[in-house]
Coordinates of C-alpha atoms and ligand atoms in Angstrom, one line a residue:
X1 CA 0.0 0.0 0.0
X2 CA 1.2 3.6 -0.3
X3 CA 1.2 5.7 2.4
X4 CA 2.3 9.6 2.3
X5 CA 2.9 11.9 5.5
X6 CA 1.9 15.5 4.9
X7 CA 1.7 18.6 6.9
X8 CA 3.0 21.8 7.5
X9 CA 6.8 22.3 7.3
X10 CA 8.5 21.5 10.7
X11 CA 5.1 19.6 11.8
X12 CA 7.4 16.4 12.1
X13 CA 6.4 15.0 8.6
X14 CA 9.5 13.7 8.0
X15 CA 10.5 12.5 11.8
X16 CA 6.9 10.4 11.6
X17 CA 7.8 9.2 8.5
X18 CA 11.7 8.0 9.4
X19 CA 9.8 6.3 12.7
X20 CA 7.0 4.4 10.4
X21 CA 9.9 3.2 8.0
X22 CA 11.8 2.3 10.9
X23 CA 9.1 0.3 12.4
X24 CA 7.7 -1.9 9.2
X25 CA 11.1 -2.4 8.5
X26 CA 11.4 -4.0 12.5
X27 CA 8.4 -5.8 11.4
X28 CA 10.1 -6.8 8.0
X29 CA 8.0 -5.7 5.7
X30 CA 8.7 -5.2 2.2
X31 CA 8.9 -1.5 1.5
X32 CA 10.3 1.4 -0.2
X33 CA 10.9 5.2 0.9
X34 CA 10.6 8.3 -0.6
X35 CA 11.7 11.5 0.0
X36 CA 9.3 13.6 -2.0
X37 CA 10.4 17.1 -0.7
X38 CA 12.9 18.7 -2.2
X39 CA 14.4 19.7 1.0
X40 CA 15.8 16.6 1.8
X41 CA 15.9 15.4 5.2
X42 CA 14.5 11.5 5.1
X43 CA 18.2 10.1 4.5
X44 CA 19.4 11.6 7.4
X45 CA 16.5 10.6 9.4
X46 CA 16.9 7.5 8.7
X47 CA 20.5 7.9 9.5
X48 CA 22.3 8.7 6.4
X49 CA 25.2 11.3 7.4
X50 CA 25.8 14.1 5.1
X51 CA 27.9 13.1 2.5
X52 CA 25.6 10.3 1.5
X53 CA 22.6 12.2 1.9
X54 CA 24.3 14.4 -0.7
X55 CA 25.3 11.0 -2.5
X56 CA 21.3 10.2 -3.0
X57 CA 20.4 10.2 -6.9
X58 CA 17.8 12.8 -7.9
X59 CA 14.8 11.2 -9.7
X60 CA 14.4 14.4 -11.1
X61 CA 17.6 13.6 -12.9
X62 CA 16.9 10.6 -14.0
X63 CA 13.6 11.2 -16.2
X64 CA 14.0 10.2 -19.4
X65 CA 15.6 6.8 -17.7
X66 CA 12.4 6.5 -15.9
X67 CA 10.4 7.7 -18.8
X68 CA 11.9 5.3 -21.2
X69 CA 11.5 2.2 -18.8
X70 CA 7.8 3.0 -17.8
X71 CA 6.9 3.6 -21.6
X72 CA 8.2 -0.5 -22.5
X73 CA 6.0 -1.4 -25.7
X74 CA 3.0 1.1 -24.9
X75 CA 2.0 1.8 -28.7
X76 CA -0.1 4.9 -27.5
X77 CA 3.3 6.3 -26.1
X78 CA 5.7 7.3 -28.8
X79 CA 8.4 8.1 -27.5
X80 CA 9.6 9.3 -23.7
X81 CA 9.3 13.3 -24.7
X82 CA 6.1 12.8 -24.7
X83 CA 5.0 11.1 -21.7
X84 CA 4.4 13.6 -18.5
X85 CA 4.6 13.3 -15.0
X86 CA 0.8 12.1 -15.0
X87 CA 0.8 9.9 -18.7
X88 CA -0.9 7.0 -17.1
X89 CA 0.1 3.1 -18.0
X90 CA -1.1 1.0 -20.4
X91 CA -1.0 -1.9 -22.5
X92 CA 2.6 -3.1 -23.3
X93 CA 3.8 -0.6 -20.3
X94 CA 6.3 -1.7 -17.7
X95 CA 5.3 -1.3 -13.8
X96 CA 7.2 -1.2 -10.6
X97 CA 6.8 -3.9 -7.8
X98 CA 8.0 -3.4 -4.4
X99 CA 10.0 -6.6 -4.4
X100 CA 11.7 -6.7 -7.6
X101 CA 15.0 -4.8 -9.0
X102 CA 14.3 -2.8 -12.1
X103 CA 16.5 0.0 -13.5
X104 CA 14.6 2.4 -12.3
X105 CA 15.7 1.1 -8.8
X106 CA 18.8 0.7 -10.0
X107 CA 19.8 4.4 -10.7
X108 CA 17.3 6.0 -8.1
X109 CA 17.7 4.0 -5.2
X110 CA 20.0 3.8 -2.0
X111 CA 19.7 0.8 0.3
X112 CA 19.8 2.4 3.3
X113 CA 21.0 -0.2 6.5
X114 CA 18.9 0.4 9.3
X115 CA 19.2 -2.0 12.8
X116 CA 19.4 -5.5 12.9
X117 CA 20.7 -5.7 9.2
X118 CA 17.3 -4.4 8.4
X119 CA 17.4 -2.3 5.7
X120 CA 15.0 -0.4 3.3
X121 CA 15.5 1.1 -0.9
X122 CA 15.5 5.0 -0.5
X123 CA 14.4 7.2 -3.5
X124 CA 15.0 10.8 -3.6
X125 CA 12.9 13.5 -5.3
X126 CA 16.3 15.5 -5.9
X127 CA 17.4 18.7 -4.3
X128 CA 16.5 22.2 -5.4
X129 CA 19.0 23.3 -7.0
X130 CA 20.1 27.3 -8.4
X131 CA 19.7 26.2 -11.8
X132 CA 15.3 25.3 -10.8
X133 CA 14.8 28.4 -10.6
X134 CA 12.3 28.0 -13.6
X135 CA 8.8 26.6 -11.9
X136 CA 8.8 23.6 -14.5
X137 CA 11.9 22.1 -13.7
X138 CA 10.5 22.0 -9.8
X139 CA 6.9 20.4 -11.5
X140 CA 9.1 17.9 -13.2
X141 CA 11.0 17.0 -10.8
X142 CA 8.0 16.4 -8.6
X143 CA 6.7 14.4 -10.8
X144 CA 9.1 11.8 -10.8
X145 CA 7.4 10.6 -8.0
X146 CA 4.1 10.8 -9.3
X147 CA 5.0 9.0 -12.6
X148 CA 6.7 6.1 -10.5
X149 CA 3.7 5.7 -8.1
X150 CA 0.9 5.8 -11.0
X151 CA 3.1 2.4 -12.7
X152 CA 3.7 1.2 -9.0
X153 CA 1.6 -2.1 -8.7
X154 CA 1.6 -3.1 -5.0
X155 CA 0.4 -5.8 -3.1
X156 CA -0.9 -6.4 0.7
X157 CA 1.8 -6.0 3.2
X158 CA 4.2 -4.3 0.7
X159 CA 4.4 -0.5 2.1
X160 CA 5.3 2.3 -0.3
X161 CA 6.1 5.3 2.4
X162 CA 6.1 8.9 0.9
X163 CA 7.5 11.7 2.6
X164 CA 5.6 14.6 1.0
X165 CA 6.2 18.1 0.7
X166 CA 5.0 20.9 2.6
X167 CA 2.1 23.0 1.1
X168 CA -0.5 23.0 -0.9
X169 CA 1.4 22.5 -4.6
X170 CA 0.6 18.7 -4.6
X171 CA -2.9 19.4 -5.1
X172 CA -2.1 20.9 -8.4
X173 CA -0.8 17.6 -9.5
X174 CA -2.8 14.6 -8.5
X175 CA 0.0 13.5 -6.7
X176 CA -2.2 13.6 -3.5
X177 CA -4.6 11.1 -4.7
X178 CA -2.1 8.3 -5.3
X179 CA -2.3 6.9 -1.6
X180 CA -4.3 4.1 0.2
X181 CA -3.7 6.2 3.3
X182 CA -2.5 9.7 4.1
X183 CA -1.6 10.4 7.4
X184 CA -1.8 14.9 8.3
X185 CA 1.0 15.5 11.0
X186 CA -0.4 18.3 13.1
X187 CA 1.0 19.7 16.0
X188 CA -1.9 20.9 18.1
X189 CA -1.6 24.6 16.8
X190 CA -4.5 26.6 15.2
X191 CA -1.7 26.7 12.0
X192 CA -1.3 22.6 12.3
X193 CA -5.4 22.6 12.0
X194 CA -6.2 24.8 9.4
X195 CA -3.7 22.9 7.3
X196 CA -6.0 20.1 8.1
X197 CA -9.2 22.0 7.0
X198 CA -7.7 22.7 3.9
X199 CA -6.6 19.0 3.0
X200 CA -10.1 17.5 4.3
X201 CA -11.5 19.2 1.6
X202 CA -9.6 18.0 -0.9
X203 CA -9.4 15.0 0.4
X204 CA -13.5 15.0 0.4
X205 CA -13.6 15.8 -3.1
X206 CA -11.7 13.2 -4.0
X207 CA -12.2 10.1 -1.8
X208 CA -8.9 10.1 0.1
X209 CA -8.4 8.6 3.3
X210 CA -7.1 10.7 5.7
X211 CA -6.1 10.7 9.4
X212 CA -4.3 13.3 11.4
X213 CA -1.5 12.2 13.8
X214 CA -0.9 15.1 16.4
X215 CA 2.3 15.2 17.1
X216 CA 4.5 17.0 19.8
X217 CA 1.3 16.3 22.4
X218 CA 2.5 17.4 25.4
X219 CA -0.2 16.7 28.2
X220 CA -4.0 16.7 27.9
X221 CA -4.3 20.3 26.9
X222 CA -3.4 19.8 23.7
X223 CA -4.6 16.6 23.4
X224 CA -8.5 17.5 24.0
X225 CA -7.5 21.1 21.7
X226 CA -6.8 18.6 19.0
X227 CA -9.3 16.3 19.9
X228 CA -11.9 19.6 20.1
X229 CA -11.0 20.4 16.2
X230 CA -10.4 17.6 14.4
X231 CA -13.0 14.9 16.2
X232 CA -12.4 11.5 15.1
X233 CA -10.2 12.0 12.4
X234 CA -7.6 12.1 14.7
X235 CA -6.0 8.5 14.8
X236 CA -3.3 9.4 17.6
X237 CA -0.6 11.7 19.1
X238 CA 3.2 11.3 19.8
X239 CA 4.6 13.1 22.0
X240 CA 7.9 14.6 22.3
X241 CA 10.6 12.4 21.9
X242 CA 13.9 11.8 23.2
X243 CA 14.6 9.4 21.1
X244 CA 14.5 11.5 18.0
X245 CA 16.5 13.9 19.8
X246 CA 19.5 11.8 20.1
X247 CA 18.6 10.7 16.6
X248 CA 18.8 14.7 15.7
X249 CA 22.2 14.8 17.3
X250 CA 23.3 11.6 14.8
X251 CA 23.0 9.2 18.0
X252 CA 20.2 7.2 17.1
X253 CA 19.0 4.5 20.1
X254 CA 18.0 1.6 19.0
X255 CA 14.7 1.6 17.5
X256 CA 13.9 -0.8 19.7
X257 CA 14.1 1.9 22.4
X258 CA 11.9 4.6 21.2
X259 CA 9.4 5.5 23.9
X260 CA 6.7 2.6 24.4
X261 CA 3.7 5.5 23.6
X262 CA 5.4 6.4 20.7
X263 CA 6.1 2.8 19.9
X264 CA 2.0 2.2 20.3
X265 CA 1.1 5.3 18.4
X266 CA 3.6 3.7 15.2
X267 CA 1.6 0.2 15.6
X268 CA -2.0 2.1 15.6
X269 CA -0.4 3.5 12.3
X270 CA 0.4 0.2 10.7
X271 CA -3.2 -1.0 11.5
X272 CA -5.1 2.0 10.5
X273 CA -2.6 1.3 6.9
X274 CA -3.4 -1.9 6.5
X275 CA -7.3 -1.9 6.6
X276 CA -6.6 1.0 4.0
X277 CA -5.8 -1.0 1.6
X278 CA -9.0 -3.7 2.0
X279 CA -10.8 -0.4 0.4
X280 CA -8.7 0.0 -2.2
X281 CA -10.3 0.4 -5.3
X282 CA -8.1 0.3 -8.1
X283 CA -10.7 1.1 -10.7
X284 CA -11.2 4.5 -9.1
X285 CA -7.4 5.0 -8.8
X286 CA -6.7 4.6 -12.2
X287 CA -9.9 6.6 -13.1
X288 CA -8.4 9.3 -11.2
X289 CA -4.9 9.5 -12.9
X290 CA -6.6 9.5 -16.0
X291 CA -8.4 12.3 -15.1
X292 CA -5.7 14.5 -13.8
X293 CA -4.0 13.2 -16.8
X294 CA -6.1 14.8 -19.2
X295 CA -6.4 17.9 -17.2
X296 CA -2.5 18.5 -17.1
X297 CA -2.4 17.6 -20.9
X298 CA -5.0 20.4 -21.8
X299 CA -3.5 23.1 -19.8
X300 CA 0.0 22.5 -20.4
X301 CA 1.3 19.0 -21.8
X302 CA -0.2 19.1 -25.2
X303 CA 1.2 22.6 -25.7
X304 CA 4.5 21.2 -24.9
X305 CA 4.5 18.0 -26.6
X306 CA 2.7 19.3 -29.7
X307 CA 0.2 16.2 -29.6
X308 CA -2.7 15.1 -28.4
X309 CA -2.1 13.5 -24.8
X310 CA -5.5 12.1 -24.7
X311 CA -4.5 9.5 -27.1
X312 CA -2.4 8.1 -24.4
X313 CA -4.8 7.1 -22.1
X314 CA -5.9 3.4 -22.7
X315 CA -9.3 2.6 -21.9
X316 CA -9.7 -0.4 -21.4
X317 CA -6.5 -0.2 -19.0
X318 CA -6.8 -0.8 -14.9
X319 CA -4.0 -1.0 -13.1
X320 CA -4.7 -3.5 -10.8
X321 CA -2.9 -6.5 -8.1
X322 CA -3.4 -9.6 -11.0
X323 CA -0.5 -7.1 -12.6
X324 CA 2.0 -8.6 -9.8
X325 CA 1.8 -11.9 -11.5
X326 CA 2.0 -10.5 -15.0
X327 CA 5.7 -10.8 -16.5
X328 CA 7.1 -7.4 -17.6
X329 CA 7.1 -6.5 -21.3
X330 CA 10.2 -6.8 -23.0
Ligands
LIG401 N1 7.9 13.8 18.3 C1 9.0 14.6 18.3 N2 9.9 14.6 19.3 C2 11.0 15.4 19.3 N3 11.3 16.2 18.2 C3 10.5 16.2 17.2 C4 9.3 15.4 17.1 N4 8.8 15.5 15.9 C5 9.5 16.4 15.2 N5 10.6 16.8 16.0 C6 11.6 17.7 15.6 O1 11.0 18.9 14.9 C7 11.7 19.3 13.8 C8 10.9 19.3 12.6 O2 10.5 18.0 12.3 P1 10.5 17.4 10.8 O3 10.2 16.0 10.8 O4 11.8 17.8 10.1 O5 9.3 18.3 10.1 P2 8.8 18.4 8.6 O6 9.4 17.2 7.9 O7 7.3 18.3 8.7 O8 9.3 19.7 8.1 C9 12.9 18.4 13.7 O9 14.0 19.0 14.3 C10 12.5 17.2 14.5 O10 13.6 16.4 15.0
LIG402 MG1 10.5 17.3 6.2

């Protein structure tokens, strides 16, 4: 299932997601983690120290890579120019398992060793680099992620982990509707709960599950403030850590040793996951990246590409679990 972590900047987005990683991979569960925020801080949360956080490959770098491996025999794809972040799989395309090594692993993933030679593959958005200035090149590089999760065929008890962006731009893309579960960090501030409003009603609009996990709870003030505003979508709080804090200072404990409440609040994640994905519909999740398909192709993609981008989509096309058993195309 994929799983994506939003929030405001600095609400712990990325701490929560380093802890969740941590703990399926305790539980050894197939999984990979991304770093979708182009400030990148999930390789050093999960330990990486600077040098090979700066090591990490960019997706964003790797595009036409990705491009040209996702396109395999698609005859309604041409040729990788013209496939965008949201040109949706079909026929004769490749996809991407969780437990499998493709090339698109290959030159965008890290293994990344974690305690008891348990490890997890880390892919990286890319940095933000002078030369992005333009606004496109951040879209695209974005939408490495995007294009990689809309081929990403996934199975029960395989855990794709997203650590998204701050703000509001993934709502632009349909990047935010390509999760079984989305779990809002929210620290119990007015700011951490109208960020919440906001994604509810996209969420709404579009069918997304959505819980908040409050985190830095400190005592039942804040608990019944967030309890007060956000009712029962609130699935549970950590509270400040002094785990992570060692982990901050490049002393990470353990895992085994993070804070029993804390520990709890990761397992009530897992489970709140899991039953995710028994809704899954995968009819509706292809429906929608076709339609945020044909709404980036009509604003900007056919202008760029000079072509219809409508003629890619394949109708008859649902990306679906039976897919795991499908060989790749050549
Ligand atoms: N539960 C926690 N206990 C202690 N420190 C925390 C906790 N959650 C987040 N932090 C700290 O708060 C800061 C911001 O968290 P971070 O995960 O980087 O936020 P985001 O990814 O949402 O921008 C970091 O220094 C992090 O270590
Ligand atoms: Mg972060």
């Amino acid at each position: 299932m994929k799983i994506a972590f939003v929030g405001k900047g600095g609400s712990g987005k990325t701490t929560l997601s380093s802890l969740f990683i941590r703990h399926l991979a305790a539980c050894r569960a197939p999984l990979i983690a991304v770093d979708a925020d182009i400030n990148q801080h999930l390789g050093a949360a999960l330990g990486l120290d600077e040098a090979e956080t700066a090591a990490l490959p960019a997706m964003g770098a790797q595009l036409p890579l990705i491009k040209d491996y996702l396109r395999g025999t698609n005859p309604r794809i041409s040729s990788a120019e013209t496939m965008i972040k949201t040109t949706p799989p079909g026929e004769g395309s490749r996809l991407l398992r969780v437990r499998e090594d493709n090339p698109v692993y290959e030159a965008c993933a890290r293994t990344v060793r974690l305690d008891d030679d348990t490890e997890v593959r880390l892919m990286a958005t890319g940095p933000f680099t002078e030369s992005d200035l333009g606004v496109a090149c951040y879209h695209s590089k974005v939408g490495a992620v995007e294009l990689c999760l809309n081929h990403l065929v996934d199975g029960p008890g395989e855990y794709v982990v997203v650590d998204m962006t701050a703000g509001s731009d993934s709502f632009a893309s349909g990047m935010f509707t390509r999760f079984d579960m989305t779990f809002l960090v929210a620290e119990p501030t007015r700011k951490g709960v109208s960020v919440y409003r906001q994604y509810k009603e996209y969420a709404r609009d579009f069918g997304i599950a959505l819980k908040v996990v409050g985190n830095k709870v400190q005592g039942a003030d804040d608990l019944d403030f967030l309890r007060a505003e956000i009712g029962e979508d609130l699935l549970t709080t950590v509270g400040h850590s002094d785990w992570v804090r060692a982990m901050e200072k490049g002393r990470p404990p353990r895992f085994e040793l993070l804070e029993e409440t804390n520990r709890e609040a990761l397992r009530t994640l897992h489970r709140s996951a899991d039953s995710s994905y028994d809704r899954r519909d995968w009819r509706r999740y292809t429906r929608q990246m076709v339609h945020f398909h044909l709404k980036n192709a009509e604003s900007w993609g056919n202008a760029k590409a000079d072509a219809d981008l409508a003629a890619q989509v394949d109708p008859s096309f649902v990306l679906d679990e039976r897919l795991l058993a499908t060989p790749q195309p050549a």
